[in-house]
Amino acid sequence: DAGVTQSPTHLIKTRGQQVTLRCSPKSGHDTVSWYQQALGQGPQFIFQYYEEEERQRGNFPDRFSGHQYPNYSSELNVNALLLGDSALYLCASSKPGQGFHEQFFGPGTRLTVL
Amino acid sequence: QQQVKQSPQSLIVQKGGISIINCAYENTAFDYFPWYQQFPGKGPALLIAIRPDVSEKKEGRFTISFNKSAKQFSLHIMDSQPGDSATYFCAARPTGFQKLVFGTGTRLLVSP
């Protein structure tokens, strides 16, 4: 049973560029959440996708956007990259249905902005 | 502001000892309290979780103690092993929200 997978593993971009990160949820899960983890910090919630729509959003600017596909996979897009966007981006999936369920994290994508 | 405070920042324990990590929260209703373990280069892995209607939950060597009135919860790792060396995060789910609020992490080193 494959867990949450993310791609790419590492990414290097320059300021002002745009980036797309991808996530495939754990088998049987339909809800995907994205978190940003700065070095030495705990993960910070960006947003959650359910039924192909953004269900909730944390305190992140509109430069951060996402998408969920019918197969439940998801993308995180960040526009106009800033140095401060350098972080580990984590995807977490949870099982179907309304309400809150345990979140299972992927290995993350390490983004470095130069 | 939804916040979870975690301490200590780092911890060194001898093999076979007890590791204790504490978290506290204020001013927010939370209804689910998980603990995650993270190894370098990996994503956080769920260790154990508790809901506020229970004061203690034990799974193997890991125990969560929850004090609702004090708004505090802690993770105890019994018989700590070198393989437990990792960063541990407490987290909490604000009632009505689809997210987890994480503490700042505790780096645990278990010496052989």
PDB file of N, CA, C and O in Angstrom, chain B residues 14-81:
ATOM      1  N   GLN B  14      19.546   9.134  28.189  1.00  0.00           N
ATOM      2  CA  GLN B  14      20.319   7.904  28.064  1.00  0.00           C
ATOM      3  C   GLN B  14      19.421   6.751  27.644  1.00  0.00           C
ATOM      4  O   GLN B  14      18.219   6.721  27.962  1.00  0.00           O
ATOM      5  N   LYS B  15      20.026   5.817  26.947  1.00  0.00           N
ATOM      6  CA  LYS B  15      19.304   4.609  26.532  1.00  0.00           C
ATOM      7  C   LYS B  15      18.653   3.955  27.746  1.00  0.00           C
ATOM      8  O   LYS B  15      19.286   3.780  28.789  1.00  0.00           O
ATOM      9  N   GLY B  16      17.364   3.611  27.585  1.00  0.00           N
ATOM     10  CA  GLY B  16      16.620   3.009  28.680  1.00  0.00           C
ATOM     11  C   GLY B  16      15.896   4.004  29.563  1.00  0.00           C
ATOM     12  O   GLY B  16      15.058   3.623  30.384  1.00  0.00           O
ATOM     13  N   GLY B  17      16.179   5.282  29.390  1.00  0.00           N
ATOM     14  CA  GLY B  17      15.543   6.310  30.195  1.00  0.00           C
ATOM     15  C   GLY B  17      14.184   6.714  29.659  1.00  0.00           C
ATOM     16  O   GLY B  17      13.695   6.196  28.653  1.00  0.00           O
ATOM     17  N   ILE B  18      13.565   7.668  30.344  1.00  0.00           N
ATOM     18  CA  ILE B  18      12.252   8.174  29.949  1.00  0.00           C
ATOM     19  C   ILE B  18      12.418   9.563  29.321  1.00  0.00           C
ATOM     20  O   ILE B  18      13.024  10.451  29.928  1.00  0.00           O
ATOM     21  N   SER B  19      11.874   9.732  28.145  1.00  0.00           N
ATOM     22  CA  SER B  19      11.880  11.037  27.470  1.00  0.00           C
ATOM     23  C   SER B  19      10.510  11.673  27.681  1.00  0.00           C
ATOM     24  O   SER B  19       9.473  11.020  27.472  1.00  0.00           O
ATOM     25  N   ILE B  20      10.512  12.929  28.076  1.00  0.00           N
ATOM     26  CA  ILE B  20       9.248  13.641  28.329  1.00  0.00           C
ATOM     27  C   ILE B  20       9.262  14.961  27.568  1.00  0.00           C
ATOM     28  O   ILE B  20      10.184  15.770  27.710  1.00  0.00           O
ATOM     29  N   ILE B  21       8.237  15.152  26.752  1.00  0.00           N
ATOM     30  CA  ILE B  21       8.086  16.381  25.965  1.00  0.00           C
ATOM     31  C   ILE B  21       6.719  16.980  26.294  1.00  0.00           C
ATOM     32  O   ILE B  21       5.725  16.250  26.354  1.00  0.00           O
ATOM     33  N   ASN B  22       6.713  18.275  26.509  1.00  0.00           N
ATOM     34  CA  ASN B  22       5.501  18.947  26.962  1.00  0.00           C
ATOM     35  C   ASN B  22       4.974  19.953  25.949  1.00  0.00           C
ATOM     36  O   ASN B  22       5.747  20.614  25.258  1.00  0.00           O
ATOM     37  N   CYS B  23       3.645  20.073  25.920  1.00  0.00           N
ATOM     38  CA  CYS B  23       3.009  21.079  25.079  1.00  0.00           C
ATOM     39  C   CYS B  23       1.865  21.737  25.843  1.00  0.00           C
ATOM     40  O   CYS B  23       1.256  21.104  26.718  1.00  0.00           O
ATOM     41  N   ALA B  24       1.605  22.992  25.489  1.00  0.00           N
ATOM     42  CA  ALA B  24       0.528  23.730  26.140  1.00  0.00           C
ATOM     43  C   ALA B  24      -0.171  24.606  25.111  1.00  0.00           C
ATOM     44  O   ALA B  24       0.442  25.010  24.118  1.00  0.00           O
ATOM     45  N   TYR B  25      -1.427  24.889  25.343  1.00  0.00           N
ATOM     46  CA  TYR B  25      -2.170  25.739  24.420  1.00  0.00           C
ATOM     47  C   TYR B  25      -3.030  26.723  25.209  1.00  0.00           C
ATOM     48  O   TYR B  25      -3.287  26.535  26.395  1.00  0.00           O
ATOM     49  N   GLU B  26      -3.439  27.801  24.541  1.00  0.00           N
ATOM     50  CA  GLU B  26      -4.233  28.840  25.195  1.00  0.00           C
ATOM     51  C   GLU B  26      -5.350  29.311  24.282  1.00  0.00           C
ATOM     52  O   GLU B  26      -5.210  29.309  23.061  1.00  0.00           O
ATOM     53  N   ASN B  27      -6.440  29.734  24.909  1.00  0.00           N
ATOM     54  CA  ASN B  27      -7.443  30.564  24.244  1.00  0.00           C
ATOM     55  C   ASN B  27      -8.096  29.975  23.008  1.00  0.00           C
ATOM     56  O   ASN B  27      -8.703  30.691  22.234  1.00  0.00           O
ATOM     57  N   THR B  28      -7.911  28.682  22.769  1.00  0.00           N
ATOM     58  CA  THR B  28      -8.520  28.087  21.589  1.00  0.00           C
ATOM     59  C   THR B  28      -9.083  26.724  21.946  1.00  0.00           C
ATOM     60  O   THR B  28      -8.497  26.005  22.740  1.00  0.00           O
ATOM     61  N   ALA B  29     -10.208  26.405  21.368  1.00  0.00           N
ATOM     62  CA  ALA B  29     -10.770  25.071  21.567  1.00  0.00           C
ATOM     63  C   ALA B  29     -10.139  24.121  20.562  1.00  0.00           C
ATOM     64  O   ALA B  29     -10.232  24.316  19.352  1.00  0.00           O
ATOM     65  N   PHE B  30      -9.452  23.137  21.079  1.00  0.00           N
ATOM     66  CA  PHE B  30      -8.877  22.091  20.253  1.00  0.00           C
ATOM     67  C   PHE B  30      -9.554  20.777  20.615  1.00  0.00           C
ATOM     68  O   PHE B  30      -9.925  20.565  21.770  1.00  0.00           O
ATOM     69  N   ASP B  31      -9.692  19.885  19.624  1.00  0.00           N
ATOM     70  CA  ASP B  31     -10.393  18.635  19.924  1.00  0.00           C
ATOM     71  C   ASP B  31      -9.655  17.383  19.484  1.00  0.00           C
ATOM     72  O   ASP B  31     -10.225  16.283  19.490  1.00  0.00           O
ATOM     73  N   TYR B  32      -8.401  17.525  19.128  1.00  0.00           N
ATOM     74  CA  TYR B  32      -7.630  16.350  18.694  1.00  0.00           C
ATOM     75  C   TYR B  32      -6.160  16.718  18.843  1.00  0.00           C
ATOM     76  O   TYR B  32      -5.743  17.794  18.394  1.00  0.00           O
ATOM     77  N   PHE B  33      -5.377  15.820  19.483  1.00  0.00           N
ATOM     78  CA  PHE B  33      -3.997  16.148  19.834  1.00  0.00           C
ATOM     79  C   PHE B  33      -3.085  14.999  19.407  1.00  0.00           C
ATOM     80  O   PHE B  33      -2.895  14.031  20.144  1.00  0.00           O
ATOM     81  N   PRO B  34      -2.471  15.096  18.227  1.00  0.00           N
ATOM     82  CA  PRO B  34      -1.549  14.059  17.779  1.00  0.00           C
ATOM     83  C   PRO B  34      -0.095  14.440  18.074  1.00  0.00           C
ATOM     84  O   PRO B  34       0.241  15.615  18.247  1.00  0.00           O
ATOM     85  N   TRP B  35       0.734  13.427  18.118  1.00  0.00           N
ATOM     86  CA  TRP B  35       2.174  13.612  18.186  1.00  0.00           C
ATOM     87  C   TRP B  35       2.790  12.985  16.939  1.00  0.00           C
ATOM     88  O   TRP B  35       2.410  11.885  16.546  1.00  0.00           O
ATOM     89  N   TYR B  36       3.731  13.717  16.350  1.00  0.00           N
ATOM     90  CA  TYR B  36       4.407  13.243  15.153  1.00  0.00           C
ATOM     91  C   TYR B  36       5.904  13.102  15.421  1.00  0.00           C
ATOM     92  O   TYR B  36       6.491  13.863  16.183  1.00  0.00           O
ATOM     93  N   GLN B  37       6.502  12.126  14.735  1.00  0.00           N
ATOM     94  CA  GLN B  37       7.948  11.884  14.791  1.00  0.00           C
ATOM     95  C   GLN B  37       8.506  12.165  13.406  1.00  0.00           C
ATOM     96  O   GLN B  37       7.947  11.700  12.403  1.00  0.00           O
ATOM     97  N   GLN B  38       9.593  12.919  13.357  1.00  0.00           N
ATOM     98  CA  GLN B  38      10.173  13.247  12.057  1.00  0.00           C
ATOM     99  C   GLN B  38      11.668  12.980  12.070  1.00  0.00           C
ATOM    100  O   GLN B  38      12.395  13.531  12.911  1.00  0.00           O
ATOM    101  N   PHE B  39      12.115  12.167  11.120  1.00  0.00           N
ATOM    102  CA  PHE B  39      13.538  11.919  10.921  1.00  0.00           C
ATOM    103  C   PHE B  39      14.044  12.870   9.837  1.00  0.00           C
ATOM    104  O   PHE B  39      13.274  13.320   8.980  1.00  0.00           O
ATOM    105  N   PRO B  40      15.348  13.169   9.851  1.00  0.00           N
ATOM    106  CA  PRO B  40      15.905  14.092   8.846  1.00  0.00           C
ATOM    107  C   PRO B  40      15.588  13.642   7.428  1.00  0.00           C
ATOM    108  O   PRO B  40      15.732  12.463   7.089  1.00  0.00           O
ATOM    109  N   GLY B  41      15.103  14.571   6.627  1.00  0.00           N
ATOM    110  CA  GLY B  41      14.801  14.268   5.235  1.00  0.00           C
ATOM    111  C   GLY B  41      13.497  13.534   5.009  1.00  0.00           C
ATOM    112  O   GLY B  41      13.181  13.145   3.878  1.00  0.00           O
ATOM    113  N   LYS B  42      12.728  13.351   6.059  1.00  0.00           N
ATOM    114  CA  LYS B  42      11.456  12.640   5.954  1.00  0.00           C
ATOM    115  C   LYS B  42      10.310  13.530   6.390  1.00  0.00           C
ATOM    116  O   LYS B  42      10.503  14.534   7.073  1.00  0.00           O
ATOM    117  N   GLY B  43       9.088  13.117   6.003  1.00  0.00           N
ATOM    118  CA  GLY B  43       7.925  13.828   6.499  1.00  0.00           C
ATOM    119  C   GLY B  43       7.557  13.347   7.895  1.00  0.00           C
ATOM    120  O   GLY B  43       7.996  12.282   8.336  1.00  0.00           O
ATOM    121  N   PRO B  44       6.755  14.123   8.616  1.00  0.00           N
ATOM    122  CA  PRO B  44       6.309  13.698   9.949  1.00  0.00           C
ATOM    123  C   PRO B  44       5.465  12.422   9.872  1.00  0.00           C
ATOM    124  O   PRO B  44       4.635  12.284   8.966  1.00  0.00           O
ATOM    125  N   ALA B  45       5.675  11.530  10.816  1.00  0.00           N
ATOM    126  CA  ALA B  45       4.905  10.286  10.892  1.00  0.00           C
ATOM    127  C   ALA B  45       4.090  10.292  12.179  1.00  0.00           C
ATOM    128  O   ALA B  45       4.627  10.567  13.257  1.00  0.00           O
ATOM    129  N   LEU B  46       2.802   9.988  12.056  1.00  0.00           N
ATOM    130  CA  LEU B  46       1.928   9.971  13.222  1.00  0.00           C
ATOM    131  C   LEU B  46       2.347   8.868  14.193  1.00  0.00           C
ATOM    132  O   LEU B  46       2.482   7.707  13.818  1.00  0.00           O
ATOM    133  N   LEU B  47       2.557   9.267  15.457  1.00  0.00           N
ATOM    134  CA  LEU B  47       2.954   8.330  16.500  1.00  0.00           C
ATOM    135  C   LEU B  47       1.754   7.853  17.298  1.00  0.00           C
ATOM    136  O   LEU B  47       1.512   6.673  17.467  1.00  0.00           O
ATOM    137  N   ILE B  48       1.047   8.801  17.852  1.00  0.00           N
ATOM    138  CA  ILE B  48      -0.051   8.524  18.765  1.00  0.00           C
ATOM    139  C   ILE B  48      -0.879   9.793  18.874  1.00  0.00           C
ATOM    140  O   ILE B  48      -0.366  10.896  18.694  1.00  0.00           O
ATOM    141  N   ALA B  49      -2.181   9.646  19.136  1.00  0.00           N
ATOM    142  CA  ALA B  49      -3.051  10.813  19.222  1.00  0.00           C
ATOM    143  C   ALA B  49      -4.091  10.589  20.320  1.00  0.00           C
ATOM    144  O   ALA B  49      -4.399   9.435  20.671  1.00  0.00           O
ATOM    145  N   ILE B  50      -4.620  11.693  20.831  1.00  0.00           N
ATOM    146  CA  ILE B  50      -5.599  11.608  21.905  1.00  0.00           C
ATOM    147  C   ILE B  50      -6.687  12.653  21.682  1.00  0.00           C
ATOM    148  O   ILE B  50      -6.436  13.692  21.057  1.00  0.00           O
ATOM    149  N   ARG B  51      -7.885  12.378  22.177  1.00  0.00           N
ATOM    150  CA  ARG B  51      -8.968  13.354  22.149  1.00  0.00           C
ATOM    151  C   ARG B  51      -9.215  13.816  23.583  1.00  0.00           C
ATOM    152  O   ARG B  51      -8.916  13.087  24.537  1.00  0.00           O
ATOM    153  N   PRO B  52      -9.785  14.993  23.794  1.00  0.00           N
ATOM    154  CA  PRO B  52      -9.828  15.598  25.136  1.00  0.00           C
ATOM    155  C   PRO B  52     -10.741  14.911  26.140  1.00  0.00           C
ATOM    156  O   PRO B  52     -10.731  15.301  27.312  1.00  0.00           O
ATOM    157  N   ASP B  53     -11.492  13.908  25.720  1.00  0.00           N
ATOM    158  CA  ASP B  53     -12.330  13.214  26.686  1.00  0.00           C
ATOM    159  C   ASP B  53     -11.574  12.085  27.392  1.00  0.00           C
ATOM    160  O   ASP B  53     -12.136  11.378  28.231  1.00  0.00           O
ATOM    161  N   VAL B  54     -10.293  11.944  27.072  1.00  0.00           N
ATOM    162  CA  VAL B  54      -9.441  10.902  27.650  1.00  0.00           C
ATOM    163  C   VAL B  54      -8.237  11.569  28.300  1.00  0.00           C
ATOM    164  O   VAL B  54      -7.667  12.504  27.738  1.00  0.00           O
ATOM    165  N   SER B  55      -7.814  11.120  29.476  1.00  0.00           N
ATOM    166  CA  SER B  55      -6.694  11.761  30.159  1.00  0.00           C
ATOM    167  C   SER B  55      -5.354  11.099  29.847  1.00  0.00           C
ATOM    168  O   SER B  55      -4.303  11.705  30.058  1.00  0.00           O
ATOM    169  N   GLU B  56      -5.392   9.878  29.355  1.00  0.00           N
ATOM    170  CA  GLU B  56      -4.142   9.191  29.052  1.00  0.00           C
ATOM    171  C   GLU B  56      -4.381   8.137  27.983  1.00  0.00           C
ATOM    172  O   GLU B  56      -5.419   7.481  27.947  1.00  0.00           O
ATOM    173  N   LYS B  57      -3.391   7.997  27.114  1.00  0.00           N
ATOM    174  CA  LYS B  57      -3.451   6.957  26.095  1.00  0.00           C
ATOM    175  C   LYS B  57      -2.068   6.363  25.931  1.00  0.00           C
ATOM    176  O   LYS B  57      -1.089   7.107  25.837  1.00  0.00           O
ATOM    177  N   LYS B  58      -1.994   5.039  25.905  1.00  0.00           N
ATOM    178  CA  LYS B  58      -0.710   4.367  25.815  1.00  0.00           C
ATOM    179  C   LYS B  58      -0.702   3.449  24.609  1.00  0.00           C
ATOM    180  O   LYS B  58      -1.637   2.697  24.374  1.00  0.00           O
ATOM    181  N   GLU B  59       0.388   3.522  23.850  1.00  0.00           N
ATOM    182  CA  GLU B  59       0.602   2.604  22.735  1.00  0.00           C
ATOM    183  C   GLU B  59       2.057   2.168  22.772  1.00  0.00           C
ATOM    184  O   GLU B  59       2.956   2.937  22.419  1.00  0.00           O
ATOM    185  N   GLY B  60       2.280   0.950  23.235  1.00  0.00           N
ATOM    186  CA  GLY B  60       3.642   0.450  23.342  1.00  0.00           C
ATOM    187  C   GLY B  60       4.443   1.276  24.330  1.00  0.00           C
ATOM    188  O   GLY B  60       4.022   1.475  25.468  1.00  0.00           O
ATOM    189  N   ARG B  61       5.573   1.803  23.880  1.00  0.00           N
ATOM    190  CA  ARG B  61       6.419   2.602  24.776  1.00  0.00           C
ATOM    191  C   ARG B  61       6.008   4.080  24.829  1.00  0.00           C
ATOM    192  O   ARG B  61       6.598   4.859  25.569  1.00  0.00           O
ATOM    193  N   PHE B  62       5.009   4.439  24.049  1.00  0.00           N
ATOM    194  CA  PHE B  62       4.596   5.844  23.942  1.00  0.00           C
ATOM    195  C   PHE B  62       3.293   6.081  24.698  1.00  0.00           C
ATOM    196  O   PHE B  62       2.330   5.338  24.535  1.00  0.00           O
ATOM    197  N   THR B  63       3.290   7.150  25.517  1.00  0.00           N
ATOM    198  CA  THR B  63       2.104   7.500  26.299  1.00  0.00           C
ATOM    199  C   THR B  63       1.842   8.992  26.156  1.00  0.00           C
ATOM    200  O   THR B  63       2.776   9.804  26.255  1.00  0.00           O
ATOM    201  N   ILE B  64       0.591   9.355  25.907  1.00  0.00           N
ATOM    202  CA  ILE B  64       0.172  10.761  25.963  1.00  0.00           C
ATOM    203  C   ILE B  64      -0.580  10.957  27.271  1.00  0.00           C
ATOM    204  O   ILE B  64      -1.509  10.200  27.584  1.00  0.00           O
ATOM    205  N   SER B  65      -0.205  12.022  27.994  1.00  0.00           N
ATOM    206  CA  SER B  65      -0.972  12.448  29.162  1.00  0.00           C
ATOM    207  C   SER B  65      -1.626  13.776  28.821  1.00  0.00           C
ATOM    208  O   SER B  65      -0.968  14.679  28.269  1.00  0.00           O
ATOM    209  N   PHE B  66      -2.907  13.913  29.148  1.00  0.00           N
ATOM    210  CA  PHE B  66      -3.653  15.114  28.766  1.00  0.00           C
ATOM    211  C   PHE B  66      -4.324  15.707  29.994  1.00  0.00           C
ATOM    212  O   PHE B  66      -5.041  15.006  30.718  1.00  0.00           O
ATOM    213  N   ASN B  67      -4.066  16.987  30.241  1.00  0.00           N
ATOM    214  CA  ASN B  67      -4.669  17.702  31.361  1.00  0.00           C
ATOM    215  C   ASN B  67      -5.533  18.820  30.792  1.00  0.00           C
ATOM    216  O   ASN B  67      -5.041  19.889  30.445  1.00  0.00           O
ATOM    217  N   LYS B  68      -6.829  18.554  30.690  1.00  0.00           N
ATOM    218  CA  LYS B  68      -7.734  19.494  30.028  1.00  0.00           C
ATOM    219  C   LYS B  68      -7.818  20.827  30.771  1.00  0.00           C
ATOM    220  O   LYS B  68      -7.806  21.899  30.154  1.00  0.00           O
ATOM    221  N   SER B  69      -7.882  20.778  32.104  1.00  0.00           N
ATOM    222  CA  SER B  69      -8.041  22.023  32.869  1.00  0.00           C
ATOM    223  C   SER B  69      -6.810  22.910  32.752  1.00  0.00           C
ATOM    224  O   SER B  69      -6.911  24.135  32.698  1.00  0.00           O
ATOM    225  N   ALA B  70      -5.639  22.293  32.684  1.00  0.00           N
ATOM    226  CA  ALA B  70      -4.397  23.057  32.563  1.00  0.00           C
ATOM    227  C   ALA B  70      -4.052  23.367  31.112  1.00  0.00           C
ATOM    228  O   ALA B  70      -3.099  24.105  30.840  1.00  0.00           O
ATOM    229  N   LYS B  71      -4.802  22.798  30.175  1.00  0.00           N
ATOM    230  CA  LYS B  71      -4.524  22.954  28.741  1.00  0.00           C
ATOM    231  C   LYS B  71      -3.093  22.543  28.418  1.00  0.00           C
ATOM    232  O   LYS B  71      -2.347  23.263  27.740  1.00  0.00           O
ATOM    233  N   GLN B  72      -2.734  21.374  28.936  1.00  0.00           N
ATOM    234  CA  GLN B  72      -1.400  20.849  28.697  1.00  0.00           C
ATOM    235  C   GLN B  72      -1.485  19.382  28.292  1.00  0.00           C
ATOM    236  O   GLN B  72      -2.389  18.661  28.737  1.00  0.00           O
ATOM    237  N   PHE B  73      -0.550  18.954  27.456  1.00  0.00           N
ATOM    238  CA  PHE B  73      -0.451  17.546  27.132  1.00  0.00           C
ATOM    239  C   PHE B  73       1.019  17.208  26.900  1.00  0.00           C
ATOM    240  O   PHE B  73       1.825  18.078  26.540  1.00  0.00           O
ATOM    241  N   SER B  74       1.353  15.964  27.167  1.00  0.00           N
ATOM    242  CA  SER B  74       2.762  15.580  27.100  1.00  0.00           C
ATOM    243  C   SER B  74       2.915  14.193  26.489  1.00  0.00           C
ATOM    244  O   SER B  74       1.993  13.381  26.516  1.00  0.00           O
ATOM    245  N   LEU B  75       4.092  13.966  25.958  1.00  0.00           N
ATOM    246  CA  LEU B  75       4.470  12.673  25.392  1.00  0.00           C
ATOM    247  C   LEU B  75       5.559  12.081  26.266  1.00  0.00           C
ATOM    248  O   LEU B  75       6.551  12.746  26.574  1.00  0.00           O
ATOM    249  N   HIS B  76       5.350  10.836  26.682  1.00  0.00           N
ATOM    250  CA  HIS B  76       6.356  10.098  27.440  1.00  0.00           C
ATOM    251  C   HIS B  76       6.835   8.928  26.582  1.00  0.00           C
ATOM    252  O   HIS B  76       5.991   8.169  26.062  1.00  0.00           O
ATOM    253  N   ILE B  77       8.134   8.815  26.420  1.00  0.00           N
ATOM    254  CA  ILE B  77       8.714   7.670  25.712  1.00  0.00           C
ATOM    255  C   ILE B  77       9.465   6.848  26.749  1.00  0.00           C
ATOM    256  O   ILE B  77      10.494   7.281  27.284  1.00  0.00           O
ATOM    257  N   MET B  78       8.930   5.688  27.047  1.00  0.00           N
ATOM    258  CA  MET B  78       9.556   4.802  28.029  1.00  0.00           C
ATOM    259  C   MET B  78      10.670   3.990  27.365  1.00  0.00           C
ATOM    260  O   MET B  78      10.616   3.723  26.161  1.00  0.00           O
ATOM    261  N   ASP B  79      11.658   3.598  28.175  1.00  0.00           N
ATOM    262  CA  ASP B  79      12.753   2.756  27.663  1.00  0.00           C
ATOM    263  C   ASP B  79      13.283   3.320  26.339  1.00  0.00           C
ATOM    264  O   ASP B  79      13.331   2.623  25.320  1.00  0.00           O
ATOM    265  N   SER B  80      13.651   4.582  26.346  1.00  0.00           N
ATOM    266  CA  SER B  80      14.094   5.252  25.128  1.00  0.00           C
ATOM    267  C   SER B  80      15.268   4.522  24.483  1.00  0.00           C
ATOM    268  O   SER B  80      16.180   4.035  25.178  1.00  0.00           O
ATOM    269  N   GLN B  81      15.235   4.448  23.154  1.00  0.00           N
ATOM    270  CA  GLN B  81      16.260   3.743  22.380  1.00  0.00           C
ATOM    271  C   GLN B  81      16.937   4.706  21.405  1.00  0.00           C
ATOM    272  O   GLN B  81      16.334   5.689  20.983  1.00  0.00           O
TER     273      GLN B  81
END
